[in-house]
Short mmCIF file of C-alpha atoms in Angstrom, two decimals:
data_model
loop_
_atom_site.label_atom_id
_atom_site.label_comp_id
_atom_site.label_asym_id
_atom_site.label_seq_id
_atom_site.Cartn_x
_atom_site.Cartn_y
_atom_site.Cartn_z
CA MET A 1 26.06 27.55 5.84
CA THR A 2 28.46 28.88 3.38
CA THR A 3 28.85 32.74 2.65
CA GLN A 4 27.52 32.13 -0.92
CA ASP A 5 24.61 30.53 0.32
CA PHE A 6 23.86 33.46 2.82
CA THR A 7 24.42 35.88 0.30
CA ALA A 8 21.72 34.40 -1.95
CA GLN A 9 19.27 34.46 1.05
CA THR A 10 20.28 37.87 1.52
CA LYS A 11 19.25 38.58 -1.89
CA LYS A 12 16.42 36.83 -2.22
CA LEU A 13 15.35 38.74 0.95
CA ILE A 14 15.61 41.69 -0.99
CA ASP A 15 13.87 40.76 -3.66
CA SER A 16 10.80 39.69 -1.45
CA LEU A 17 10.67 43.12 -0.54
CA LYS A 18 10.68 44.61 -3.60
CA GLY A 19 7.83 42.04 -4.60
CA VAL A 20 6.02 43.45 -1.73
CA CYS A 21 6.33 47.19 -3.06
CA THR A 22 5.00 45.96 -6.33
CA SER A 23 2.31 44.24 -5.43
CA TYR A 24 1.23 47.46 -3.29
CA GLY A 25 1.66 49.76 -6.46
CA LEU A 26 5.31 51.10 -5.51
CA GLY A 27 7.38 49.10 -7.77
CA ASN A 28 9.80 51.81 -9.41
CA ASP A 29 8.14 54.41 -7.34
CA GLY A 30 10.24 57.02 -6.10
CA ASN A 31 9.68 56.12 -2.53
CA GLU A 32 10.61 52.38 -3.05
CA PHE A 33 14.25 52.76 -2.18
CA LYS A 34 13.50 54.25 1.30
CA ILE A 35 11.07 51.27 1.94
CA ILE A 36 13.29 48.69 0.82
CA THR A 37 16.59 50.07 2.66
CA GLN A 38 14.87 51.08 5.72
CA MET A 39 13.17 47.73 6.30
CA PHE A 40 16.36 46.24 5.31
CA LEU A 41 18.17 48.28 7.98
CA TYR A 42 15.09 47.60 10.81
CA LYS A 43 15.70 44.22 10.29
CA PHE A 44 19.38 44.38 10.38
CA MET A 45 19.47 46.26 13.61
CA ASN A 46 17.12 44.03 15.11
CA ASP A 47 19.32 40.87 14.60
CA LYS A 48 22.79 42.86 15.42
CA PHE A 49 20.86 44.10 18.43
CA GLY A 50 19.93 40.05 19.65
CA TYR A 51 23.51 39.31 19.19
CA GLU A 52 25.21 41.91 21.04
CA VAL A 53 23.09 41.56 24.24
CA LYS A 54 23.66 37.34 23.88
CA GLN A 55 26.98 38.07 24.38
CA LEU A 56 26.59 40.06 27.67
CA ASP A 57 24.09 37.47 29.28
CA SER A 58 24.91 33.80 28.89
CA ARG A 59 21.53 33.39 29.63
CA LEU A 60 20.08 34.84 26.38
CA LYS A 61 22.49 33.26 24.53
CA ASN A 62 21.77 29.36 25.99
CA ALA A 63 17.85 30.54 25.81
CA GLU A 64 15.67 28.79 22.98
CA SER A 65 14.19 32.43 22.08
CA TRP A 66 16.37 35.28 23.76
CA GLU A 67 13.07 37.64 23.14
CA LYS A 68 11.06 35.51 25.85
CA GLU A 69 14.10 35.20 28.23
CA ILE A 70 14.65 38.78 27.87
CA ALA A 71 11.18 39.59 28.78
CA LYS A 72 11.77 38.32 32.48
CA TYR A 73 14.21 41.42 33.22
CA THR A 74 13.06 43.92 35.18
CA ASP A 75 13.04 47.72 33.78
CA ASN A 76 16.41 47.90 36.08
CA GLU A 77 17.64 45.04 34.50
CA TYR A 78 16.74 45.54 30.99
CA GLU A 79 17.98 49.72 31.40
CA MET A 80 21.33 48.14 32.88
CA LEU A 81 21.74 45.88 29.77
CA LEU A 82 21.61 48.84 27.15
CA TYR A 83 23.93 50.63 29.29
CA ARG A 84 26.45 47.74 29.02
CA MET A 85 26.03 47.72 25.12
CA SER A 86 28.90 49.19 23.03
CA PRO A 87 28.33 53.05 22.66
CA ASP A 88 27.90 52.52 18.82
CA SER A 89 25.49 49.81 18.99
CA ALA A 90 21.49 50.34 18.31
CA LYS A 91 19.72 50.24 21.49
CA LEU A 92 15.91 49.02 21.17
CA LYS A 93 13.21 49.00 23.91
CA ARG A 94 11.30 45.65 24.02
CA GLU A 95 8.33 47.05 21.89
CA HIS A 96 10.96 47.99 19.17
CA TYR A 97 11.45 44.16 18.64
CA LEU A 98 10.46 42.67 15.19
CA SER A 99 8.87 39.74 16.93
CA TYR A 100 6.82 42.29 18.93
CA LEU A 101 5.32 43.80 15.71
CA HIS A 102 4.77 40.32 14.00
CA ASN A 103 2.83 39.39 17.22
CA LYS A 104 0.47 42.48 17.19
CA GLN A 105 -0.22 42.10 13.10
CA ASN A 106 -3.69 41.27 14.09
CA SER A 107 -4.32 44.67 16.02
CA GLU A 108 -6.17 47.48 14.47
CA GLU A 109 -4.38 50.53 13.08
CA PHE A 110 -1.14 48.21 12.74
CA ALA A 111 0.22 50.78 10.01
CA LYS A 112 -0.06 53.31 12.92
CA LEU A 113 2.00 50.94 15.46
CA PHE A 114 4.08 50.18 12.68
CA ASP A 115 5.15 53.55 12.18
CA ASP A 116 5.20 54.74 15.93
CA THR A 117 7.79 51.95 16.15
CA LEU A 118 9.94 52.65 13.52
CA ARG A 119 10.01 56.56 14.79
CA ASP A 120 10.35 55.86 18.45
CA ILE A 121 13.43 53.61 17.35
CA SER A 122 14.76 57.04 15.43
CA ILE A 123 14.15 59.07 18.37
CA PHE A 124 15.36 56.92 20.97
CA ASN A 125 19.08 56.38 18.85
CA ASN A 126 19.13 59.92 17.38
CA ASP A 127 22.59 61.00 18.80
CA ILE A 128 23.93 58.31 17.12
CA PHE A 129 22.08 57.34 13.95
CA SER A 130 21.00 60.83 12.66
CA VAL A 131 22.57 62.81 9.70
CA LYS A 132 23.14 66.21 9.87
CA THR A 133 22.27 68.67 7.11
CA GLY A 134 24.71 72.10 6.49
CA THR A 135 22.22 73.71 8.80
CA GLY A 136 22.66 71.28 11.92
CA ALA A 137 19.05 69.79 11.32
CA ARG A 138 18.99 66.06 12.04
CA ILE A 139 17.42 63.54 9.20
CA ILE A 140 16.51 60.55 11.41
CA LEU A 141 16.88 57.07 10.56
CA PHE A 142 13.40 55.93 9.85
CA ASP A 143 10.40 57.65 7.68
CA GLU A 144 6.69 56.97 8.42
CA LEU A 145 6.66 54.32 5.63
CA SER A 146 3.24 53.52 5.43
CA ASN A 147 2.33 56.77 4.19
CA TYR A 148 3.81 55.95 0.78
CA ILE A 149 0.54 54.00 0.41
CA THR A 150 -1.62 56.23 -1.17
CA ASP A 151 -5.02 54.44 -0.60
CA SER A 152 -4.93 54.75 3.43
CA SER A 153 -7.17 51.34 3.48
CA GLU A 154 -4.51 49.62 2.27
CA ARG A 155 -1.80 50.58 4.75
CA ASP A 156 -2.43 48.18 7.68
CA ASN A 157 -2.11 45.22 4.83
CA PHE A 158 1.24 46.89 3.37
CA CYS A 159 2.89 47.09 6.70
CA ARG A 160 1.69 43.23 7.58
CA ALA A 161 2.97 42.41 4.14
CA ILE A 162 6.20 44.19 4.46
CA ILE A 163 6.84 42.34 8.17
CA ASN A 164 6.26 38.90 7.23
CA PRO A 165 9.38 38.23 4.84
CA LEU A 166 11.64 39.50 7.68
CA VAL A 167 10.59 37.27 10.09
CA ASN A 168 11.70 33.80 9.10
CA PHE A 169 15.41 35.31 7.83
CA SER A 170 18.31 36.12 10.74
CA PHE A 171 21.48 37.91 10.04
CA GLU A 172 22.96 36.56 13.12
CA LYS A 173 24.99 34.06 11.19
CA ILE A 174 27.32 36.54 9.60
CA PHE A 175 28.01 39.44 12.14
CA ASN A 176 31.39 38.60 11.86
CA GLN A 177 32.00 38.74 8.03
CA LYS A 178 33.89 41.76 6.83
CA PHE A 179 33.56 44.46 4.01
CA ASP A 180 33.71 42.05 1.13
CA PHE A 181 30.36 40.05 2.22
CA PHE A 182 28.86 43.52 2.89
CA SER A 183 30.02 45.51 -0.14
CA THR A 184 28.35 42.93 -2.31
CA ILE A 185 25.28 42.82 -0.37
CA PHE A 186 25.08 46.80 -0.20
CA GLU A 187 25.77 46.99 -4.25
CA TYR A 188 22.49 44.75 -4.59
CA LEU A 189 20.47 46.55 -2.18
CA ILE A 190 20.87 49.73 -3.99
CA LYS A 191 21.66 49.09 -7.34
CA ASP A 192 17.71 49.83 -8.73
CA TYR A 193 18.39 53.27 -6.65
CA ASN A 194 21.55 54.69 -7.73
CA LYS A 195 21.27 55.29 -11.61
CA ASP A 196 22.72 58.41 -13.41
CA GLY A 197 20.15 60.95 -14.78
CA GLY A 198 18.50 61.10 -11.47
CA GLY A 199 17.97 64.87 -11.74
CA LYS A 200 20.32 67.80 -11.18
CA TYR A 201 22.95 66.09 -9.22
CA ALA A 202 23.28 62.59 -10.98
CA GLU A 203 25.03 60.02 -8.97
CA TYR A 204 27.62 57.84 -10.86
CA TYR A 205 28.45 54.98 -8.81
CA THR A 206 32.09 54.13 -8.68
CA PRO A 207 33.17 50.60 -10.01
CA HIS A 208 34.56 48.44 -7.26
CA ALA A 209 37.51 47.83 -9.52
CA VAL A 210 38.05 51.42 -9.45
CA SER A 211 37.31 52.09 -5.63
CA LYS A 212 39.88 49.05 -4.87
CA ILE A 213 42.93 50.82 -7.02
CA MET A 214 42.41 54.27 -5.85
CA ALA A 215 42.19 53.10 -1.93
CA SER A 216 45.03 50.50 -2.14
CA ILE A 217 47.58 52.84 -3.88
CA LEU A 218 46.56 55.30 -1.18
CA VAL A 219 47.30 53.39 1.78
CA ASP A 220 50.77 52.34 0.99
CA LYS A 221 51.71 51.62 4.87
CA PRO A 222 50.18 50.78 8.17
CA VAL A 223 48.62 53.91 10.15
CA SER A 224 45.86 54.75 12.81
CA ASN A 225 43.90 57.42 14.31
CA VAL A 226 43.59 59.14 10.64
CA THR A 227 40.73 61.16 9.24
CA CYS A 228 39.38 60.33 5.82
CA TYR A 229 37.05 62.72 3.89
CA ASP A 230 35.05 62.76 0.60
CA PRO A 231 33.28 65.97 -0.39
CA SER A 232 31.14 64.23 -2.88
CA ALA A 233 30.17 60.96 -1.08
CA GLY A 234 27.55 59.86 -3.05
CA SER A 235 26.64 56.35 -1.37
CA GLY A 236 30.01 55.55 -0.22
CA THR A 237 31.81 53.18 -2.06
CA LEU A 238 35.16 54.96 -2.24
CA LEU A 239 35.14 55.77 1.61
CA MET A 240 33.93 51.87 2.44
CA ASN A 241 37.13 50.73 0.14
CA LEU A 242 39.57 53.40 1.89
CA ALA A 243 38.14 52.73 5.38
CA HIS A 244 38.63 48.82 4.71
CA ALA A 245 42.23 49.23 3.03
CA ILE A 246 43.32 51.14 6.71
CA GLY A 247 41.56 49.12 8.89
CA GLU A 248 37.56 50.27 10.15
CA ASP A 249 38.60 50.93 13.78
CA ARG A 250 41.70 52.82 12.79
CA CYS A 251 39.85 55.87 10.89
CA THR A 252 37.19 58.16 11.00
CA ILE A 253 35.08 58.87 8.06
CA TYR A 254 34.08 62.37 6.96
CA SER A 255 31.69 63.47 4.36
CA GLN A 256 29.49 65.74 2.44
CA ASP A 257 26.72 65.47 -0.42
CA ILE A 258 24.06 67.62 -1.68
CA SER A 259 21.89 64.29 -2.18
CA GLN A 260 19.83 63.39 0.67
CA LYS A 261 19.33 60.22 -1.05
CA SER A 262 22.89 59.35 -1.11
CA SER A 263 23.53 60.69 2.79
CA SER A 264 21.01 57.99 3.59
CA MET A 265 22.69 55.27 1.52
CA LEU A 266 26.26 56.11 3.22
CA ARG A 267 24.53 55.92 6.62
CA LEU A 268 23.44 52.39 5.84
CA ASN A 269 26.82 51.47 4.25
CA LEU A 270 28.53 52.56 7.57
CA ILE A 271 25.90 50.45 9.84
CA LEU A 272 26.83 47.51 7.77
CA ASN A 273 30.83 47.93 7.74
CA ASN A 274 31.27 48.65 11.55
CA LEU A 275 31.61 52.18 11.08
CA VAL A 276 28.60 54.10 13.22
CA HIS A 277 30.95 56.02 15.36
CA SER A 278 31.49 58.29 11.82
CA ILE A 279 27.72 58.69 11.27
CA GLN A 280 27.76 62.02 13.09
CA ASN A 281 30.50 63.21 10.39
CA ILE A 282 28.13 62.53 7.40
CA ILE A 283 26.61 65.87 6.32
CA GLN A 284 23.99 66.72 3.55
CA GLY A 285 24.77 70.01 1.92
CA ASN A 286 26.39 72.20 -0.86
CA THR A 287 29.76 71.26 0.02
CA LEU A 288 31.33 74.17 -2.41
CA LEU A 289 28.91 76.68 -1.35
CA ASN A 290 28.74 75.51 2.19
CA PRO A 291 31.45 73.46 3.64
CA TYR A 292 30.62 71.93 7.02
CA HIS A 293 33.51 70.43 8.68
CA LYS A 294 35.75 73.00 9.95
CA SER A 295 38.16 73.83 13.11
CA GLY A 296 37.28 76.73 14.50
CA ASP A 297 36.57 79.39 11.80
CA LYS A 298 39.06 77.58 9.05
CA LEU A 299 38.23 74.31 6.75
CA MET A 300 39.40 71.00 8.65
CA THR A 301 42.25 69.18 6.83
CA PHE A 302 42.51 65.48 6.38
CA ASP A 303 44.76 62.83 6.36
CA TYR A 304 43.21 60.90 3.42
CA ILE A 305 40.80 62.34 0.99
CA ILE A 306 39.15 60.32 -1.86
CA SER A 307 36.34 61.51 -4.35
CA ASN A 308 35.12 60.90 -8.00
CA PRO A 309 33.32 64.30 -8.07
CA PRO A 310 30.66 65.19 -10.79
CA PHE A 311 32.10 66.60 -13.83
CA LYS A 312 29.80 68.72 -15.49
CA LEU A 313 26.97 70.43 -13.72
CA ASP A 314 24.81 73.67 -13.97
CA PHE A 315 26.00 75.50 -10.82
CA SER A 316 24.97 79.09 -12.58
CA ASP A 317 22.78 79.68 -9.60
CA TYR A 318 25.39 80.11 -7.12
CA ARG A 319 28.75 80.61 -9.16
CA ASP A 320 28.94 84.56 -8.42
CA THR A 321 28.67 83.55 -4.70
CA LEU A 322 31.85 81.40 -5.11
CA ASP A 323 34.00 84.05 -6.75
CA SER A 324 34.53 86.04 -3.53
CA LYS A 325 37.35 87.37 -1.61
CA GLN A 326 36.59 84.57 1.37
CA ASN A 327 37.11 81.68 -1.34
CA HIS A 328 40.22 83.23 -3.18
CA ASP A 329 42.64 80.81 -1.74
CA ARG A 330 40.48 78.03 -1.89
CA PHE A 331 39.71 78.33 -5.33
CA PHE A 332 43.11 79.33 -6.43
CA ALA A 333 43.04 78.33 -10.34
CA GLY A 334 39.92 80.48 -10.64
CA ILE A 335 36.12 79.39 -11.07
CA PRO A 336 34.80 78.02 -14.21
CA LYS A 337 32.50 80.48 -16.30
CA ILE A 338 28.78 80.03 -17.10
CA LYS A 339 28.19 78.66 -20.32
CA ASP A 340 25.40 80.35 -21.87
CA LYS A 341 24.38 77.32 -24.33
CA ASP A 342 24.62 74.26 -22.50
CA LYS A 343 24.87 74.98 -18.76
CA GLU A 344 24.93 71.42 -17.68
CA LYS A 345 28.46 71.35 -18.95
CA MET A 346 29.78 73.70 -16.71
CA GLU A 347 33.11 71.80 -15.36
CA ILE A 348 31.96 71.95 -11.50
CA TYR A 349 34.98 68.80 -11.12
CA LEU A 350 37.40 71.67 -11.47
CA LEU A 351 36.23 73.38 -8.28
CA PHE A 352 35.94 70.05 -6.41
CA ILE A 353 39.92 69.36 -7.31
CA GLN A 354 40.67 72.51 -5.99
CA HIS A 355 38.67 72.21 -2.75
CA ILE A 356 40.29 69.02 -2.09
CA ILE A 357 43.75 70.29 -2.70
CA TYR A 358 43.10 73.02 -0.01
CA SER A 359 41.63 70.49 2.54
CA LEU A 360 44.84 68.34 2.56
CA SER A 361 47.09 67.99 5.86
CA PRO A 362 50.14 68.99 5.90
CA THR A 363 51.17 65.30 5.05
CA GLY A 364 47.69 64.66 3.41
CA LYS A 365 47.05 62.04 0.22
CA ALA A 366 44.55 62.30 -2.47
CA ALA A 367 43.06 60.08 -5.01
CA ILE A 368 40.42 61.73 -7.17
CA VAL A 369 38.65 60.60 -10.44
CA VAL A 370 39.16 63.17 -13.26
CA PRO A 371 38.22 63.17 -17.24
CA THR A 372 41.47 62.28 -19.05
CA GLY A 373 41.34 65.40 -20.92
CA PHE A 374 42.56 67.23 -17.68
CA ILE A 375 45.87 65.98 -17.49
CA THR A 376 46.75 67.55 -21.07
CA ALA A 377 44.67 70.93 -21.03
CA LYS A 378 47.18 72.99 -22.74
CA SER A 379 45.34 76.43 -20.81
CA GLY A 380 42.87 77.81 -18.24
CA ILE A 381 41.76 76.03 -14.93
CA GLU A 382 43.06 72.88 -15.61
CA ARG A 383 46.50 74.14 -16.68
CA LYS A 384 46.63 76.67 -13.87
CA ILE A 385 45.71 73.21 -11.01
CA ARG A 386 48.39 71.16 -12.81
CA GLU A 387 51.35 73.69 -12.25
CA LYS A 388 50.11 73.95 -8.69
CA LEU A 389 50.45 70.77 -7.86
CA VAL A 390 53.97 70.40 -9.81
CA GLU A 391 55.10 73.99 -8.24
CA ASN A 392 54.23 72.85 -4.59
CA LYS A 393 55.69 69.16 -5.00
CA MET A 394 52.36 67.27 -4.37
CA LEU A 395 51.90 64.98 -7.27
CA ARG A 396 52.41 61.23 -6.76
CA GLY A 397 50.96 59.82 -10.10
CA VAL A 398 48.32 59.48 -12.43
CA VAL A 399 46.61 56.52 -13.60
CA SER A 400 44.80 56.63 -16.95
CA MET A 401 42.12 54.05 -16.92
CA PRO A 402 40.43 52.12 -19.81
CA SER A 403 37.36 53.41 -22.02
CA ASN A 404 34.08 52.94 -20.40
CA ILE A 405 35.49 51.98 -17.22
CA PHE A 406 32.07 53.69 -15.88
CA ALA A 407 29.07 52.12 -18.06
CA THR A 408 26.87 54.96 -17.64
CA THR A 409 29.46 57.73 -18.95
CA GLY A 410 31.51 57.78 -22.40
CA THR A 411 34.16 60.00 -20.56
CA ASN A 412 37.41 58.40 -20.60
CA VAL A 413 38.72 59.02 -17.04
CA SER A 414 42.08 58.85 -14.98
CA VAL A 415 42.69 58.92 -11.33
CA LEU A 416 45.14 61.68 -10.03
CA PHE A 417 47.19 60.81 -6.68
CA LEU A 418 48.71 63.81 -4.68
CA ASP A 419 50.54 63.20 -1.61
CA LYS A 420 51.62 66.33 0.32
CA ALA A 421 55.02 64.70 1.36
CA ASN A 422 56.15 63.70 -2.09
CA THR A 423 58.49 66.88 -2.36
CA LYS A 424 61.65 64.72 -4.03
CA GLY A 425 59.25 63.55 -7.04
CA ASP A 426 59.64 60.35 -8.45
CA ILE A 427 56.19 60.40 -9.77
CA VAL A 428 54.48 57.52 -11.47
CA LEU A 429 52.55 57.94 -14.99
CA MET A 430 50.92 54.95 -16.02
CA ASP A 431 48.50 53.88 -19.15
CA ALA A 432 46.28 51.47 -18.17
CA SER A 433 43.74 51.96 -21.10
CA LYS A 434 44.93 49.02 -23.15
CA LEU A 435 43.74 46.95 -20.33
CA GLY A 436 40.40 45.30 -19.39
CA THR A 437 37.68 43.27 -21.24
CA THR A 438 34.58 44.94 -22.70
CA ILE A 439 31.15 43.65 -21.98
CA LYS A 440 27.60 45.03 -22.88
CA GLU A 441 25.61 46.36 -19.92
CA GLY A 442 22.26 47.55 -21.29
CA LYS A 443 22.44 49.68 -23.71
CA ASN A 444 26.13 50.70 -23.05
CA ASN A 445 29.79 49.23 -23.33
CA LYS A 446 31.44 48.48 -20.35
CA THR A 447 35.22 47.48 -19.49
CA LEU A 448 35.87 45.08 -16.81
CA LEU A 449 39.10 44.78 -15.11
CA SER A 450 40.39 41.14 -14.24
CA VAL A 451 41.51 40.86 -10.39
CA ASP A 452 45.21 40.18 -12.25
CA GLU A 453 44.60 43.28 -14.00
CA GLU A 454 43.86 45.29 -10.61
CA ASN A 455 47.01 43.98 -9.15
CA LEU A 456 48.99 44.52 -11.90
CA ILE A 457 48.00 48.70 -11.77
CA ILE A 458 48.25 48.68 -7.65
CA ASN A 459 52.11 46.66 -7.55
CA THR A 460 53.26 48.50 -10.52
CA PHE A 461 52.45 51.99 -9.01
CA LYS A 462 53.48 51.48 -5.42
CA SER A 463 56.92 49.43 -6.68
CA HIS A 464 57.34 53.05 -8.98
CA GLU A 465 58.28 50.68 -11.68
CA ALA A 466 58.81 51.37 -15.20
CA LYS A 467 57.27 49.39 -17.69
CA GLU A 468 57.44 49.75 -21.40
CA ASP A 469 54.36 51.25 -23.01
CA PHE A 470 52.67 51.14 -19.58
CA THR A 471 54.44 53.17 -17.07
CA VAL A 472 56.89 55.98 -16.51
CA ILE A 473 58.90 57.41 -13.55
CA VAL A 474 59.18 61.23 -13.99
CA SER A 475 60.91 64.07 -12.10
CA TYR A 476 59.06 67.41 -11.44
CA GLU A 477 61.44 69.19 -13.84
CA GLN A 478 60.75 66.71 -16.63
CA ILE A 479 56.99 67.18 -16.29
CA LYS A 480 57.65 71.17 -16.25
CA ASP A 481 59.48 70.48 -19.96
CA LYS A 482 56.39 68.75 -21.11
CA ALA A 483 54.11 71.75 -20.38
CA TYR A 484 53.29 70.32 -17.23
CA SER A 485 51.44 67.36 -19.07
CA PHE A 486 50.24 64.37 -16.93
CA SER A 487 49.66 61.64 -19.64
CA ALA A 488 52.21 58.71 -19.62
CA GLY A 489 52.18 58.49 -23.24
CA GLN A 490 54.06 61.81 -23.60
CA TYR A 491 56.87 60.50 -22.11
CA PHE A 492 57.53 56.87 -23.44
CA ASP A 493 60.64 56.48 -25.37
CA VAL A 494 59.94 56.86 -28.85
CA LYS A 495 61.17 53.22 -30.67
CA ILE A 496 62.90 53.20 -33.98
CA GLU A 497 62.99 49.84 -35.59
CA TYR A 498 66.74 48.79 -36.93
CA THR A 499 67.50 45.87 -39.20
CA ASP A 500 70.59 44.46 -39.66
CA ILE A 501 72.01 44.23 -43.53
CA THR A 502 75.62 43.20 -44.87
CA ALA A 503 77.81 46.04 -46.64
CA ASP A 504 77.04 44.35 -49.97
CA GLU A 505 73.15 44.74 -49.28
CA PHE A 506 73.59 48.40 -47.92
CA HIS A 507 75.77 49.22 -51.42
CA ALA A 508 73.00 47.40 -53.51
CA LYS A 509 70.14 49.24 -51.56
CA MET A 510 72.39 52.87 -52.40
CA SER A 511 72.55 52.12 -55.91
CA SER A 512 68.97 51.45 -56.30
CA PHE A 513 68.15 54.69 -54.07
CA LYS A 514 70.58 56.52 -56.66
CA SER A 515 69.05 55.19 -59.79
CA ASN A 516 65.77 56.25 -58.60
CA ILE A 517 66.75 59.76 -57.50
CA ASP A 518 68.49 59.83 -61.25
CA CYS A 519 65.19 59.05 -62.87
CA LEU A 520 63.39 61.63 -60.78
CA PHE A 521 65.82 64.30 -61.45
CA ALA A 522 65.50 63.47 -65.36
CA GLU A 523 61.80 63.77 -65.20
CA SER A 524 61.96 66.66 -63.36
CA HIS A 525 64.03 68.22 -65.83
CA GLN A 526 61.93 67.40 -68.95
CA LEU A 527 59.03 68.72 -66.68
CA GLU A 528 60.72 71.99 -66.79
CA LEU A 529 61.48 72.00 -70.48
CA ASP A 530 57.58 71.31 -71.15
CA ILE A 531 56.53 74.15 -68.64
CA LYS A 532 58.53 76.62 -70.45
CA LYS A 533 57.60 75.32 -73.91
CA GLN A 534 53.98 75.78 -72.86
CA LEU A 535 54.76 79.17 -71.49
CA GLU A 536 56.16 80.29 -74.88
CA LYS A 537 53.08 79.14 -77.14
CA LEU A 538 51.02 81.51 -74.20
CA PHE A 539 53.29 84.52 -74.79
CA HIS A 540 53.24 84.02 -78.59
CA ALA A 541 49.49 83.63 -79.18
#
């Protein structure tokens, strides 16, 4: 079976689960995404467990049904099998299997058995798969999904219906697939549940092209045993691209996000992409108010930071708390003021930029999506941050993206690249605003970059190549001379067009200019005389 065929089948499975939800009145319900993503994960974990135990025992690998063969194990043999599994693997009891639940469908109170099974899996794997809140509480892997059906008499039927699409499908043949496959599946899985406008903390999905460009430019050489951080991680698109560029087994992920929904999505993303070892570092909480990741009493610093923070949000309820002595160094450029007329437009992204700068290790690198207005603002917090980046010699470059690269917002964006080791300068400023093709996505226009255009941006930036009207390579001193502007356009050479002409043509043009000037002077003199006459008439009137 080809990857394309399996992708189509996987999407069909997701659609089947959504169809069940719709049939039971949960279509577009606030809890639908929990049911879809958690059932998808339950199936994935079942198949991954079967795949891994087969690698440990040839009897299971060669059996017609590994579940029937494993039923012959004694309790001690089964316990030893679980002990031999990878510490990052989900451990299942025999009564946790999907096949076990499927065979018990005719039992009374099947919904209770269904919920109890999922809850027991969560408890059995709590140390590996639970996400922590900023206060240390644990968000377990599965909810009691049947409780989302308001009519309790329909819960048994709903649980039977949601199990059935999973039975005749297997992930087993694609566990050797890598990031590109699972990123496509993940995007399809959450596409209806990661919309903007979802309340106070809107979640903007970073386009794959932007994520790829950011990660590819950040990781410019092989590294290992490094830390990666996103203080506003959302569903983890940026972190997954960064981990893939480094190598999933050569980095550890850290994140924090105020949204519980986003944290659950990120956990699923980590499981799909062989980054289970980092789930313990996924924190649901307010990064600005209560940053979680610390080393002793101080905030941790990271080798790589990648982020697309929210641009403008109301944080007036804790703004004054941030403006304290203990945050003076972290928010060195200041804290945006409360906007009385429209608090939703408070520039929260300026706090995230300062937090990221503060969280970089001595040789750390960062990539941050910012509104393009940030790179040229003449005063205020924006200017102070840019001055800091130049004075501390930690700016690596800026890429100004095409308009509408984010279909959900009309704000023009740029990507700010930082590198604490870039003390010599040689800064790349790029204007990629003319690239891309505009398409219609719903009511909005969206600009798509082709693979060739993505590679043009990445390769030109990494090679530090100056190209006319596209990139310019500048020093810190040049940026100071331009009032700390990070806009490539302000550094492009002004072009003057020259046309070669003969000496005779030159004299002819000059004679023509002289004649025209003589005529204009004559007209001017006549106007002076006319004005004087009119004034004389007024004087003698």
